[in-house]
Amino acid sequence: MVPAKKPQKDDSLEIMRHSASHVLAEAVLSMFPDARFGIGPATQDGFYYDFDLPRPLTPDDLPVIEAKMKELVAADLPFTRKELSKKDARSLFAKQPYKLELIEEIADEKVGVYRQGSFVDLCRGPHVASTGELKAFKLVSIAGAYWRGDEHNPMLQRVYGVGFATEQALADYLKNLEEAARRDHRKLGKELDLFSIHEEAGPGLVHWHPKGATIRRVIEDFWKDEHFKRGYDLVYTPHIGKLDLWKTSGHWNFYRENMYDPIDVEGQEYVIKPMNCIGHILIYKTSQRSYRELPLRYAELGTVYRYERSGVLHGLSRVRGFTQDDAHIFCRFDQLEDEVAGVLDLALFMVDTFGFSNYSIYLSTRPEKYAGDTKVWEEATDTLARALERQTLAYEIDPGEGVFYGPKIDIKFEDAVGRGWQGPTIQVDFNLPQRFDVNYVGEDGQEHMVAMVHRTVLGSMERFLASLIEHYGGAFPVWLAPVQAVVIPIADRHLEYARKLEAELRSEGVRGVVDARSETVNMKIRKAQLEKVPYMLVVGDREVADATVSVRLRSGEQVNAQPFADFKQKLKGIIASRSLELKL
Amino acid sequence: MVPAKKPQKDDSLEIMRHSASHVLAEAVLSMFPDARFGIGPATQDGFYYDFDLPRPLTPDDLPVIEAKMKELVAADLPFTRKELSKKDARSLFAKQPYKLELIEEIADEKVGVYRQGSFVDLCRGPHVASTGELKAFKLVSIAGAYWRGDEHNPMLQRVYGVGFATEQALADYLKNLEEAARRDHRKLGKELDLFSIHEEAGPGLVHWHPKGATIRRVIEDFWKDEHFKRGYDLVYTPHIGKLDLWKTSGHWNFYRENMYDPIDVEGQEYVIKPMNCIGHILIYKTSQRSYRELPLRYAELGTVYRYERSGVLHGLSRVRGFTQDDAHIFCRFDQLEDEVAGVLDLALFMVDTFGFSNYSIYLSTRPEKYAGDTKVWEEATDTLARALERQTLAYEIDPGEGVFYGPKIDIKFEDAVGRGWQGPTIQVDFNLPQRFDVNYVGEDGQEHMVAMVHRTVLGSMERFLASLIEHYGGAFPVWLAPVQAVVIPIADRHLEYARKLEAELRSEGVRGVVDARSETVNMKIRKAQLEKVPYMLVVGDREVADATVSVRLRSGEQVNAQPFADFKQKLKGIIASRSLELKL
C-alpha cells in the first residue's frame, strides 16, 4: 500500500555521479568501439550505465575500466553541451539504436547532447565542468538489465559504480557496504536457519523455520498485547473472497497488476486478497454502528499476496506473500486527530522497542489524481499535521505524494549500518467508506460517513524481520533470541543436571536447550557463538554440587558461578523488560 | 483429511425408522393421490422421505400428515414382501418415474417390493411386521432436496421425522433437540457477536469478530505454549505454492475435487494449499538430517482452503477455509510408538482442558486401496495399537478405514448435549516421505526414510469453536470468555473509579470493560447476562470509598463487597488455572 520513499538527494553529488557515468561510458567505448549505449543515470550512492557489448563483461574487467576512467579524469576533459535538431541528433546517433529510440520520445524539437573527450551522449545534464572534478569513485558490480526494464527487450549489461565527494567518504561507504554484506539478511537467514524460500514452491514465498518462527511469534505476541492495551480488537479474515468486492473497492481497476488472477468457484470469481481492508469493513458493517461505539480499531496479522515480477524479489524484503501487522480504525472525523496521535505514539514505541533510534517522518499531501473532496483533503491533512505537532514530532512534507484516496504519514527508520527501511504508515482513506457506505448513526440520529485509517506499525513480518536481522547483525536481543540459553554439560555425568536446568527454563517459557553432543566444551561454545545464543551455561562437577551455573555471554564476557535460581530470575527479568543490551 | 466417522447403529431402531418412512409415504399418498416418490431411508435419529408433490408443503401440513400416520399405526397394517420380475415392477411403478430410474440400476433380475395398506414401495427391507409396532415418532421439518443430491435433477420435498423405541426416548430427544437449537453455534455466534459469514465475500469463509477472535487467540496461545513445552517447533508456511508440488505429492491426482483451480503466475501454475504438509517437508529438507536430530515436530496454525459444494456448508463446522492446528512429526520408525503416545497424551490433555469428558477412540486399519508395503502397514498399525495400550486407552478397530497412505487414530468427543464432534486425529503417512524422498542419515551412515505423522488435536479453529459454543451454550469459561468482567458504575460519579478498575484489569491482561451507558444497573446487568459475561462488578459510593467491588456472577450468585485487589488476584488465578467452573 505504501510506495517506497524517494531518497533525499544532494544535488552536487548527483551531478558528480551522473558525470561519472559518462566517464564510465567513455572508458567502455575506448575498449569496445562498437559498444551501443543505453542509459546512465546517477543512483542513490553512485551511478550505472547500461551497455550492449560484443562480449559479456566479467568482474576482471572492472579494474581495467576503472583504470581507464582514472586516466580520463586525470586528463581533465571538459563537458560541453550542445542543442541539436532531432534530425542532426538522429544522424549523430545513427549507430546507437537505443539512443534513437529515446530521441523519438523527446517532445521538444531540440535535443541536448553532452560531450567529453571522445564520448557524446544524449543528455539533459547538468554535468560537472570537467572530468577532473570527479573525486572518488569505484566500480562495484555488473548485472543484467533489460532495456527499459521490459523483459521483452534485449538484455543489456549494467555496470554499477559508487561515487563520493571525498576518498574518505568513499572508503567509509565501502566499509559500510562490507558490513552490510556481512549483515545481509539472506546470508544470515540461512546461517542462523531462520527461513527459506524455495524455487520449487515459488519465488517470494517465505517458509519460516523454527528459529525464525520463534522470533516472529515473540513479536506477534508483543504486538497483540500492546494492541490490546491500546484498545484495539483482534479480528481474523479469510485469504480469499469474491472478486466483486474488489471491483466495488476499486482495487480491481487501480491495483489489478499486483493482484493474482481470479479463480472460478461454482461460476463465481474469487481472488486472493492483496489487502485486509475489505474483510474489516464487512465486520464493521455487520451491525448498525452508533457514534458512541466509535472508534473501532480492528487489528489483524493478515497475510496478503501481491504479484511482483520475479526479477524484483529480494529475500524477505520484497516478496509475494507477506503478513501485514495491519489495523483499520473507524472513527468520527472529530476523533481523527486523537486516533492518529495514538497510532504515532504506538508506532514510535514499537520502533523504539526494537532499537531503531533514527527515523524520519513524512507527511504526504494530495496528489494530482485523487478521490474525494478538496476541502476534506485539506482538513484531513491539517489533522495529520496537528497530530504530529501534538506529539512534538519533526516531519517533512512530501508534496503530492499522498495515496489517491487520502493523505498519509510515513515513518522511515535506519538500521545500524545506516540503511533506510520503510516503517510505520498511517493513511486516511476517503475512498472505501464511500464505496462500501461505511457509516454510523450520529448524535443527531443521521447516518454519517466514518473516517477510516489504514495503518501498519511494523509494515510486514517479513520485511521487519529482514530489518531486524540486518540491524542486529543476527545477534538478537535476549527477548527475541530463538535460543536464549544453551546449557553445556562438561562431561556426560553432568547431562542429567543440564537436562533439569533445560526443563526448568522451558517450564517458565524460557527458550533453553542442552547441547548434549559428544563434543568438547570449546566446540559447544563455538557452536553457540556461531548461533549467536546470548547465554551459555557451562555446568560441571562444582555446578552440579552447588546447584549453580557458570555463565558465558555471547559477548565473550564470563560471569562467575551463581545459583541457577538467581540466574533464571535475572534472565526472566531481562526478557520481560525487552532489554536490547546483553547483560546479566 | 479425516472422513467423518460413521454413526453406530442399533438395527431394530433402524428397521423401525425405515418402516416409519413408508408409513409417512402412505400418509402423503392419501393426501396427494398423484404424489411421486423418491427415496425414504432411516437416518441417525429417524427417517425421511422425498416427495414430488403438486404443491409445496408448509409446516402446517406436518401435524395433518402425522395424524394420518397415527391412524395407519392404529390400524396395525402388516408389511408384506414380494419379489417381482423387473418387467412386473416397471408396470407396477409405471406412474413413478423415480422408482423406474431406481429399478434400472438394480443388478439382479428380481426386485423386492414391500406393501402396507395402500402403499407399495420398491425396497430391500427389512421392515417391522406391522405398522402397530411403530411406537414413538414425530415429523420435524421440511426441506428441499435434489433428486439423488444432484443439482441438475428436479428439487423434491423432503419430510424429516424422528423415531424412537419409547415415548420417553422421543421426549428426551426432542428436549435435547430444543436445547441443541438453543445452543446452535450459528445462532449463538450471531447473538454473541463472535463471527460472520458473508454471501458477498463467499460462503464458507469465516470472518472472526473481535469477541470470537479473542477466544481464538486465547486458544492459540494456549496451544502454542503447550506445544513448546512438549518439544514442538513452530513454523509458518505460505498459502500458495506451485502446482507441481501437489502433483508430486499425489494430491492433484487423488484430491483434486477439493482443491481450487490453479492460478497462472509468469507461466507457472500455483494453487492455494489444501494442506500444510508440503511446506513442512520443504523446511525439513533444507538440510541433511541426522538420526540424532529426530524427532522433529513442526507445528503450524495453518490456514487451508478446500472446495466444498455450497450446499453442504454449515456455519463454522463445514467451511471452505479453515485453520488447522496442524503438526507433522518426522521421526525414526523406532521412535514412532513414543511419538504417537505423546500425541495421544497431548490430545487428551487438550480435549480434557476444554471439558469434553466423553470421547471414543478408533484405530483405522489398511483399506482396500493403499500405498506402501503390507508388512510396514502391519507394523505401523501394531505400533499405534501399542501406543494406545501404553496410555491404557480403550479403542475400537475400524477395519479398512485407514487413509490410503497409512493407518490412523481418530478421537471423537461428545458435547454437553451428546452430539459427536470429530476431534484429534493421528495419521501415519507412508506416501509423502517416499514421494519427496524425506530421509535422514542413520547411525549406520546410510539414508533411511523417515516415519511421518500428520496430526491435529483440535481439528480446526473453526470447527473447534463451533463445538465449544455448543458445548458451553455460549457461556464460555472465564479463561476463554471474550469479556471476563464488566464494571458497572451505579451512577456517573462512579465512572472514574470504574475506569480505573478497567485499566488495572487490562494492564494485567484481564479482559475487563466498563459499561458506561446511561442505563440503570439492572439494564446493564441484563446486557452482561445476555453477553454471558462471567463477572459483573457493581461499584457505587461504598465501593469507591473502600476500594472494593460487589461481584455478581453470571450464575446469578451475588458475592459481598470485597477489596478489588483481592478480586483481581482471585480472577487471575482462575484464568491461569483454566478452570471450567464459574466460582469466586
PDB file of N, CA, C and O in Angstrom, chain B residues 93-130:
ATOM      1  N   PHE B  93     -44.845 -49.735 -11.099  1.00  0.00           N
ATOM      2  CA  PHE B  93     -44.433 -48.350 -10.820  1.00  0.00           C
ATOM      3  C   PHE B  93     -44.515 -47.465 -12.071  1.00  0.00           C
ATOM      4  O   PHE B  93     -43.767 -46.497 -12.182  1.00  0.00           O
ATOM      5  N   ALA B  94     -45.403 -47.802 -12.957  1.00  0.00           N
ATOM      6  CA  ALA B  94     -45.475 -47.112 -14.255  1.00  0.00           C
ATOM      7  C   ALA B  94     -45.606 -45.598 -14.094  1.00  0.00           C
ATOM      8  O   ALA B  94     -45.096 -44.826 -14.897  1.00  0.00           O
ATOM      9  N   LYS B  95     -46.305 -45.167 -13.026  1.00  0.00           N
ATOM     10  CA  LYS B  95     -46.506 -43.721 -12.846  1.00  0.00           C
ATOM     11  C   LYS B  95     -45.493 -43.107 -11.874  1.00  0.00           C
ATOM     12  O   LYS B  95     -45.691 -41.990 -11.395  1.00  0.00           O
ATOM     13  N   GLN B  96     -44.451 -43.872 -11.544  1.00  0.00           N
ATOM     14  CA  GLN B  96     -43.458 -43.409 -10.578  1.00  0.00           C
ATOM     15  C   GLN B  96     -42.081 -43.329 -11.245  1.00  0.00           C
ATOM     16  O   GLN B  96     -41.279 -44.258 -11.150  1.00  0.00           O
ATOM     17  N   PRO B  97     -41.785 -42.205 -11.892  1.00  0.00           N
ATOM     18  CA  PRO B  97     -40.550 -42.125 -12.683  1.00  0.00           C
ATOM     19  C   PRO B  97     -39.276 -42.331 -11.849  1.00  0.00           C
ATOM     20  O   PRO B  97     -38.292 -42.873 -12.335  1.00  0.00           O
ATOM     21  N   TYR B  98     -39.279 -41.856 -10.568  1.00  0.00           N
ATOM     22  CA  TYR B  98     -38.067 -42.011  -9.757  1.00  0.00           C
ATOM     23  C   TYR B  98     -37.819 -43.479  -9.454  1.00  0.00           C
ATOM     24  O   TYR B  98     -36.690 -43.959  -9.463  1.00  0.00           O
ATOM     25  N   LYS B  99     -38.930 -44.204  -9.195  1.00  0.00           N
ATOM     26  CA  LYS B  99     -38.795 -45.636  -8.909  1.00  0.00           C
ATOM     27  C   LYS B  99     -38.307 -46.365 -10.159  1.00  0.00           C
ATOM     28  O   LYS B  99     -37.464 -47.274 -10.069  1.00  0.00           O
ATOM     29  N   LEU B 100     -38.838 -45.959 -11.307  1.00  0.00           N
ATOM     30  CA  LEU B 100     -38.417 -46.609 -12.565  1.00  0.00           C
ATOM     31  C   LEU B 100     -36.914 -46.442 -12.765  1.00  0.00           C
ATOM     32  O   LEU B 100     -36.217 -47.376 -13.165  1.00  0.00           O
ATOM     33  N   GLU B 101     -36.429 -45.237 -12.432  1.00  0.00           N
ATOM     34  CA  GLU B 101     -34.989 -44.976 -12.563  1.00  0.00           C
ATOM     35  C   GLU B 101     -34.189 -45.910 -11.646  1.00  0.00           C
ATOM     36  O   GLU B 101     -33.155 -46.457 -12.037  1.00  0.00           O
ATOM     37  N   LEU B 102     -34.723 -46.109 -10.438  1.00  0.00           N
ATOM     38  CA  LEU B 102     -34.017 -46.980  -9.493  1.00  0.00           C
ATOM     39  C   LEU B 102     -34.045 -48.433  -9.962  1.00  0.00           C
ATOM     40  O   LEU B 102     -33.062 -49.167  -9.803  1.00  0.00           O
ATOM     41  N   ILE B 103     -35.169 -48.847 -10.522  1.00  0.00           N
ATOM     42  CA  ILE B 103     -35.296 -50.236 -10.993  1.00  0.00           C
ATOM     43  C   ILE B 103     -34.207 -50.545 -12.011  1.00  0.00           C
ATOM     44  O   ILE B 103     -33.578 -51.611 -11.967  1.00  0.00           O
ATOM     45  N   GLU B 104     -33.951 -49.572 -12.895  1.00  0.00           N
ATOM     46  CA  GLU B 104     -32.962 -49.806 -13.960  1.00  0.00           C
ATOM     47  C   GLU B 104     -31.561 -50.040 -13.389  1.00  0.00           C
ATOM     48  O   GLU B 104     -30.714 -50.633 -14.032  1.00  0.00           O
ATOM     49  N   GLU B 105     -31.342 -49.553 -12.185  1.00  0.00           N
ATOM     50  CA  GLU B 105     -29.991 -49.668 -11.628  1.00  0.00           C
ATOM     51  C   GLU B 105     -29.780 -50.910 -10.786  1.00  0.00           C
ATOM     52  O   GLU B 105     -28.684 -51.154 -10.277  1.00  0.00           O
ATOM     53  N   ILE B 106     -30.825 -51.660 -10.603  1.00  0.00           N
ATOM     54  CA  ILE B 106     -30.691 -52.900  -9.813  1.00  0.00           C
ATOM     55  C   ILE B 106     -30.078 -53.972 -10.706  1.00  0.00           C
ATOM     56  O   ILE B 106     -30.516 -54.190 -11.840  1.00  0.00           O
ATOM     57  N   ALA B 107     -29.030 -54.623 -10.172  1.00  0.00           N
ATOM     58  CA  ALA B 107     -28.291 -55.593 -10.989  1.00  0.00           C
ATOM     59  C   ALA B 107     -29.078 -56.908 -11.143  1.00  0.00           C
ATOM     60  O   ALA B 107     -29.104 -57.503 -12.230  1.00  0.00           O
ATOM     61  N   ASP B 108     -29.741 -57.339 -10.063  1.00  0.00           N
ATOM     62  CA  ASP B 108     -30.489 -58.607 -10.122  1.00  0.00           C
ATOM     63  C   ASP B 108     -31.661 -58.521 -11.095  1.00  0.00           C
ATOM     64  O   ASP B 108     -32.164 -57.434 -11.372  1.00  0.00           O
ATOM     65  N   GLU B 109     -32.106 -59.698 -11.524  1.00  0.00           N
ATOM     66  CA  GLU B 109     -33.279 -59.723 -12.404  1.00  0.00           C
ATOM     67  C   GLU B 109     -34.566 -59.532 -11.593  1.00  0.00           C
ATOM     68  O   GLU B 109     -35.536 -58.974 -12.068  1.00  0.00           O
ATOM     69  N   LYS B 110     -34.501 -59.936 -10.315  1.00  0.00           N
ATOM     70  CA  LYS B 110     -35.675 -59.796  -9.447  1.00  0.00           C
ATOM     71  C   LYS B 110     -35.521 -58.541  -8.584  1.00  0.00           C
ATOM     72  O   LYS B 110     -34.404 -58.214  -8.163  1.00  0.00           O
ATOM     73  N   VAL B 111     -36.611 -57.876  -8.288  1.00  0.00           N
ATOM     74  CA  VAL B 111     -36.559 -56.737  -7.368  1.00  0.00           C
ATOM     75  C   VAL B 111     -37.578 -56.958  -6.260  1.00  0.00           C
ATOM     76  O   VAL B 111     -38.612 -57.594  -6.472  1.00  0.00           O
ATOM     77  N   GLY B 112     -37.252 -56.425  -5.045  1.00  0.00           N
ATOM     78  CA  GLY B 112     -38.150 -56.610  -3.910  1.00  0.00           C
ATOM     79  C   GLY B 112     -39.079 -55.416  -3.753  1.00  0.00           C
ATOM     80  O   GLY B 112     -38.670 -54.280  -3.972  1.00  0.00           O
ATOM     81  N   VAL B 113     -40.336 -55.695  -3.383  1.00  0.00           N
ATOM     82  CA  VAL B 113     -41.259 -54.605  -3.047  1.00  0.00           C
ATOM     83  C   VAL B 113     -41.925 -54.928  -1.710  1.00  0.00           C
ATOM     84  O   VAL B 113     -42.094 -56.093  -1.348  1.00  0.00           O
ATOM     85  N   TYR B 114     -42.217 -53.875  -0.969  1.00  0.00           N
ATOM     86  CA  TYR B 114     -42.918 -54.015   0.309  1.00  0.00           C
ATOM     87  C   TYR B 114     -44.244 -53.270   0.205  1.00  0.00           C
ATOM     88  O   TYR B 114     -44.297 -52.169  -0.331  1.00  0.00           O
ATOM     89  N   ARG B 115     -45.286 -53.902   0.762  1.00  0.00           N
ATOM     90  CA  ARG B 115     -46.582 -53.234   0.780  1.00  0.00           C
ATOM     91  C   ARG B 115     -47.076 -53.164   2.211  1.00  0.00           C
ATOM     92  O   ARG B 115     -46.895 -54.081   3.000  1.00  0.00           O
ATOM     93  N   GLN B 116     -47.686 -52.023   2.551  1.00  0.00           N
ATOM     94  CA  GLN B 116     -48.505 -51.964   3.764  1.00  0.00           C
ATOM     95  C   GLN B 116     -49.677 -51.079   3.404  1.00  0.00           C
ATOM     96  O   GLN B 116     -49.510 -50.034   2.776  1.00  0.00           O
ATOM     97  N   GLY B 117     -50.881 -51.566   3.738  1.00  0.00           N
ATOM     98  CA  GLY B 117     -52.089 -50.803   3.403  1.00  0.00           C
ATOM     99  C   GLY B 117     -52.126 -50.493   1.923  1.00  0.00           C
ATOM    100  O   GLY B 117     -51.903 -51.368   1.080  1.00  0.00           O
ATOM    101  N   SER B 118     -52.322 -49.226   1.591  1.00  0.00           N
ATOM    102  CA  SER B 118     -52.496 -48.827   0.196  1.00  0.00           C
ATOM    103  C   SER B 118     -51.171 -48.477  -0.471  1.00  0.00           C
ATOM    104  O   SER B 118     -51.139 -48.080  -1.623  1.00  0.00           O
ATOM    105  N   PHE B 119     -50.053 -48.572   0.268  1.00  0.00           N
ATOM    106  CA  PHE B 119     -48.774 -48.098  -0.266  1.00  0.00           C
ATOM    107  C   PHE B 119     -47.835 -49.257  -0.565  1.00  0.00           C
ATOM    108  O   PHE B 119     -47.683 -50.176   0.243  1.00  0.00           O
ATOM    109  N   VAL B 120     -47.228 -49.192  -1.729  1.00  0.00           N
ATOM    110  CA  VAL B 120     -46.254 -50.212  -2.083  1.00  0.00           C
ATOM    111  C   VAL B 120     -44.978 -49.491  -2.521  1.00  0.00           C
ATOM    112  O   VAL B 120     -45.032 -48.457  -3.187  1.00  0.00           O
ATOM    113  N   ASP B 121     -43.852 -50.049  -2.082  1.00  0.00           N
ATOM    114  CA  ASP B 121     -42.588 -49.347  -2.344  1.00  0.00           C
ATOM    115  C   ASP B 121     -41.535 -50.339  -2.818  1.00  0.00           C
ATOM    116  O   ASP B 121     -41.516 -51.498  -2.393  1.00  0.00           O
ATOM    117  N   LEU B 122     -40.705 -49.863  -3.686  1.00  0.00           N
ATOM    118  CA  LEU B 122     -39.530 -50.607  -4.125  1.00  0.00           C
ATOM    119  C   LEU B 122     -38.573 -50.584  -2.937  1.00  0.00           C
ATOM    120  O   LEU B 122     -38.181 -49.508  -2.475  1.00  0.00           O
ATOM    121  N   CYS B 123     -38.204 -51.770  -2.399  1.00  0.00           N
ATOM    122  CA  CYS B 123     -37.470 -51.729  -1.129  1.00  0.00           C
ATOM    123  C   CYS B 123     -36.826 -53.069  -0.839  1.00  0.00           C
ATOM    124  O   CYS B 123     -37.420 -54.110  -1.031  1.00  0.00           O
ATOM    125  N   ARG B 124     -35.580 -52.993  -0.327  1.00  0.00           N
ATOM    126  CA  ARG B 124     -34.878 -54.210   0.071  1.00  0.00           C
ATOM    127  C   ARG B 124     -35.301 -54.659   1.454  1.00  0.00           C
ATOM    128  O   ARG B 124     -35.028 -55.771   1.858  1.00  0.00           O
ATOM    129  N   GLY B 125     -35.907 -53.743   2.235  1.00  0.00           N
ATOM    130  CA  GLY B 125     -36.261 -54.058   3.614  1.00  0.00           C
ATOM    131  C   GLY B 125     -35.025 -54.094   4.488  1.00  0.00           C
ATOM    132  O   GLY B 125     -33.999 -53.531   4.086  1.00  0.00           O
ATOM    133  N   PRO B 126     -35.071 -54.733   5.685  1.00  0.00           N
ATOM    134  CA  PRO B 126     -36.276 -55.354   6.251  1.00  0.00           C
ATOM    135  C   PRO B 126     -37.196 -54.319   6.895  1.00  0.00           C
ATOM    136  O   PRO B 126     -36.826 -53.157   7.026  1.00  0.00           O
ATOM    137  N   HIS B 127     -38.352 -54.793   7.299  1.00  0.00           N
ATOM    138  CA  HIS B 127     -39.317 -53.908   7.963  1.00  0.00           C
ATOM    139  C   HIS B 127     -39.884 -54.585   9.195  1.00  0.00           C
ATOM    140  O   HIS B 127     -39.707 -55.797   9.375  1.00  0.00           O
ATOM    141  N   VAL B 128     -40.583 -53.815   9.979  1.00  0.00           N
ATOM    142  CA  VAL B 128     -41.314 -54.397  11.119  1.00  0.00           C
ATOM    143  C   VAL B 128     -42.449 -55.233  10.542  1.00  0.00           C
ATOM    144  O   VAL B 128     -42.795 -55.120   9.363  1.00  0.00           O
ATOM    145  N   ALA B 129     -43.053 -56.095  11.392  1.00  0.00           N
ATOM    146  CA  ALA B 129     -44.123 -56.977  10.908  1.00  0.00           C
ATOM    147  C   ALA B 129     -45.361 -56.178  10.522  1.00  0.00           C
ATOM    148  O   ALA B 129     -45.983 -56.431   9.484  1.00  0.00           O
ATOM    149  N   SER B 130     -45.702 -55.186  11.349  1.00  0.00           N
ATOM    150  CA  SER B 130     -46.887 -54.379  11.013  1.00  0.00           C
ATOM    151  C   SER B 130     -46.745 -52.981  11.601  1.00  0.00           C
ATOM    152  O   SER B 130     -45.932 -52.754  12.512  1.00  0.00           O
TER     153      SER B 130
END
